[in-house]
Short mmCIF file of C-alpha atoms in Angstrom, two decimals:
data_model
loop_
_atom_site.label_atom_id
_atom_site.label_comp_id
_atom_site.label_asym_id
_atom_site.label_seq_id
_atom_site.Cartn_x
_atom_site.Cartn_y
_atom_site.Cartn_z
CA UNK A 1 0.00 0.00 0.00
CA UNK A 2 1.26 3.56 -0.84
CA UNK A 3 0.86 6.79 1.06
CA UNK A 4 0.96 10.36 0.54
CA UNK A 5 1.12 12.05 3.64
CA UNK A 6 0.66 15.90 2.86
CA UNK A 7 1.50 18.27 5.59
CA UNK A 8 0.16 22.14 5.36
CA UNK A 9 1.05 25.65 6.83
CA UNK A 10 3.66 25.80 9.13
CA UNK A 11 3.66 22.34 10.00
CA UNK A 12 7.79 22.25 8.70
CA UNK A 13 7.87 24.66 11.94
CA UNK A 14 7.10 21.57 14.28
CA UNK A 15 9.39 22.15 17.45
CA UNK A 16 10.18 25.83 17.43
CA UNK A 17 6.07 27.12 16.99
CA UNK A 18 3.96 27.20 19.62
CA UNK A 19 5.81 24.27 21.74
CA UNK A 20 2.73 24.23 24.17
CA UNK A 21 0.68 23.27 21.61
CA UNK A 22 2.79 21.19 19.01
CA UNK A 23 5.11 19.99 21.28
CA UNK A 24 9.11 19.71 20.83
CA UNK A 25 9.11 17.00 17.78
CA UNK A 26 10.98 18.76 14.83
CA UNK A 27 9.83 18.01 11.43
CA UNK A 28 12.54 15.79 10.73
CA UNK A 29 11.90 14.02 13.48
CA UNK A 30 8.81 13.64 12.98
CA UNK A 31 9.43 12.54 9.42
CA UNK A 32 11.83 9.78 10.54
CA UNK A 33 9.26 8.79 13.29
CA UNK A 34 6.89 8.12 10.07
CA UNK A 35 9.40 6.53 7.71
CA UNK A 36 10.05 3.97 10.86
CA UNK A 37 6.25 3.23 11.66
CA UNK A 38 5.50 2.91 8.19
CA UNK A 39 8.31 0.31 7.78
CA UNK A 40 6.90 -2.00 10.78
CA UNK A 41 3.24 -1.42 9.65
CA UNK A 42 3.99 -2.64 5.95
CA UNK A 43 3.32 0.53 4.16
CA UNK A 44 4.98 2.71 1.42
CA UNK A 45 4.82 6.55 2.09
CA UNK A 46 6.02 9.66 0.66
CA UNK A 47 5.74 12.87 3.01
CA UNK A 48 5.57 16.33 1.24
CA UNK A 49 5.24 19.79 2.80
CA UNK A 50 4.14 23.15 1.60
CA UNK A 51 2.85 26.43 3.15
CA UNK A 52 1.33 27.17 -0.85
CA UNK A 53 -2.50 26.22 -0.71
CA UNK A 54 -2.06 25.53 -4.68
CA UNK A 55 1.22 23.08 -4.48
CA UNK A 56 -0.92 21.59 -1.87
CA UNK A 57 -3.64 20.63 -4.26
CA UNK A 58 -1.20 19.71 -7.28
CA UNK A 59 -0.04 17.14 -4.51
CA UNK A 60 -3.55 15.91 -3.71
CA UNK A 61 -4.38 15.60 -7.88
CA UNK A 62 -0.70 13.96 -8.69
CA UNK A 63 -1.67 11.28 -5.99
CA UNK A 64 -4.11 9.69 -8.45
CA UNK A 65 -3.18 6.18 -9.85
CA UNK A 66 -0.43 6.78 -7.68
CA UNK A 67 -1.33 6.14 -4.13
CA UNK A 68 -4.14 4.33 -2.41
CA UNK A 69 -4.80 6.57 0.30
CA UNK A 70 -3.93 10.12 1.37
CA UNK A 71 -2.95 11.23 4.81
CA UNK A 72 -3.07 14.82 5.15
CA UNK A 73 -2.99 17.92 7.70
CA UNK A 74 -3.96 20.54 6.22
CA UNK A 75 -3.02 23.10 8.87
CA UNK A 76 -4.96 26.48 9.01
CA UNK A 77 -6.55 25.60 5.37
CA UNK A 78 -8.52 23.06 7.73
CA UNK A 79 -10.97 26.35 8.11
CA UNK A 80 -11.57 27.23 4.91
CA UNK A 81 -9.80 25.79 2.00
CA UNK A 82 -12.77 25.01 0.03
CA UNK A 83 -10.53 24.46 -3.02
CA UNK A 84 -8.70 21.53 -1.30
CA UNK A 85 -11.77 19.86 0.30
CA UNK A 86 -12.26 19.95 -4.08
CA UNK A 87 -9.37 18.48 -4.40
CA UNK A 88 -9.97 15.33 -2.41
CA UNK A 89 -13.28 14.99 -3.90
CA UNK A 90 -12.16 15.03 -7.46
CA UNK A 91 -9.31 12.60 -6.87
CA UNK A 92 -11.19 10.21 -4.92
CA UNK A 93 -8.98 8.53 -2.69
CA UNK A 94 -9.44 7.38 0.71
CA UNK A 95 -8.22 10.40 2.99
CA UNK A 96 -7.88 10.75 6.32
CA UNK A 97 -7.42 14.48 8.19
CA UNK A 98 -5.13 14.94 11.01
CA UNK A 99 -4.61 17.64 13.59
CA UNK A 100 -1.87 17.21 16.18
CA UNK A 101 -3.50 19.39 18.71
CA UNK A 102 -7.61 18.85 19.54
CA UNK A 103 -8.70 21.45 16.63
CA UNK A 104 -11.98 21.42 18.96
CA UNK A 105 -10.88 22.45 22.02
CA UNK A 106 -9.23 25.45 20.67
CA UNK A 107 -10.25 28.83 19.23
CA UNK A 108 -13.79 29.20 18.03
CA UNK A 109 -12.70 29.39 14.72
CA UNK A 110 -10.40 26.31 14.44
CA UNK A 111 -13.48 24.43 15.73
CA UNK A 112 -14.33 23.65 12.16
CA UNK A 113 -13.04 21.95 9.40
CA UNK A 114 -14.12 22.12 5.76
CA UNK A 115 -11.94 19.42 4.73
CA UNK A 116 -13.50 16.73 7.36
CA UNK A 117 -16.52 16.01 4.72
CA UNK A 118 -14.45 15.01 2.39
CA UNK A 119 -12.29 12.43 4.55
CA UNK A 120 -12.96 8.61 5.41
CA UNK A 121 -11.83 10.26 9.01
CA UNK A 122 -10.18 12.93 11.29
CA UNK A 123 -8.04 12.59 13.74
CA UNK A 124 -7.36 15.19 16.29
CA UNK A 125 -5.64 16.09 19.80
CA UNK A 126 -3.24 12.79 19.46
CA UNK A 127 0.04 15.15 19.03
CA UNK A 128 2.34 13.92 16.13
CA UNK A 129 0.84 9.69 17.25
CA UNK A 130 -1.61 11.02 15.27
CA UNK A 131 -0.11 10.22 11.97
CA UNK A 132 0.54 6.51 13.19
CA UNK A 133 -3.28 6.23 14.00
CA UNK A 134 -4.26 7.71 10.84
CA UNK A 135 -1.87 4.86 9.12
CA UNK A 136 -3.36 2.18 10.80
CA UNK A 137 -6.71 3.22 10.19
CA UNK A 138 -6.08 3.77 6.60
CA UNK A 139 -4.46 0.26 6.05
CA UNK A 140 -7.32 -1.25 8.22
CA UNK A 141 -9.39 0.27 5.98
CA UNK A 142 -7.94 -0.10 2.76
CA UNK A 143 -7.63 -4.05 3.75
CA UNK A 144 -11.58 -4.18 4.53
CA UNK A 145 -12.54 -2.31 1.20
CA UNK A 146 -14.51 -5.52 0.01
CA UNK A 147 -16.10 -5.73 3.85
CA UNK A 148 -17.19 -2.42 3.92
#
C-alpha cells in the first residue's frame, strides 16, 4: 500500500512554533518517526510539505493512480480551504485528516473543518501519534474495502 502524507502551513515549523501546543518533535523528526512506523506497519509513504495552498492541491491531484490513500494535515486551510476539500473529492482517494492538537478544544474558529466532509476520518488532539493512528486506520481500511 502507498501513502501520501501531505502536511500544510507551518507544520515544517514543528518544534520551534507554539511548543505548548505542538510539542518539541521537529519536522525531521517527525518525518523519521513516520518513515520507521511505516516500515513495521507494511506501508509505502512519501511525506511532502508546503505552506502554498495551490502546491498543496497539485499534490492531492498527482496522488491519483499513484497512491491508495492520502494522509493529510492541512493546517490552518482546515478552516476554509474550500478548493482543497475539491481536491480530495475530485481525486477520490481514501483520505484521512489529522490535527496534532484537539482542533476542537481550541479557538472558536479552528473548531471547524471544511476538509473533514471530504475524509474517510479525522483525527485530532493525538500530538504527532496522530499520523501513526491515521496509518493504521487507513491500512485497516484499505484491507476491509470488500467488507465495507
Amino acid at each position: 500500500m502507498k501513502i501520501l502524507i501531505v502536511n500544510g502551513p507551518n507544520i515544517n515549523l514543528l518544534g520551534i512554533r507554539e511548543k505548548g501546543i505542538y510539542g518539541n518533535t521537529s519536522y525531521e523528526m517527525l518525518c523519521e518517526k513516520l518513515k520507521e512506523n511505516a516500515k513495521e506497519l507494511s506501508l509505502d509513504i512519501d511525506i511532502i510539505q508546503s505552506n502554498i495552498e495551490g502546491e498543496i492541491i497539485n499534490y492531492i491531484q498527482n496522488a491519483l493512480r499513484t497512491y491508495d490513500g492520502v494522509i493529510i494535515n492541512p493546517g490552518a486551510y482546515t478552516h476554509y480551504s474550500i478548493a482543497i476539500y475539491d481536491a480530495i473529492k475530485a481525486v477520490n482517494i481514501p483520505t484521512i485528516e489529522v490535527h496534532i492538537s484537539n482542533i476542537y478544544n481550541r479557538e472558536e474558529y479552528r473548531r471547524k473543518s471544511v476538509i473533514a466532509p471530504a475524509c474517510i476520518g479525522q483525527i485530532s488532539g493525538f500530538g504527532i501519534y496522530g499520523y501513526t493512528m491515521a496509518m493504521i486506520g487507513m491500512k485497516n481500511y484499505l484491507e476491509n474495502l470488500d467488507k465495507l
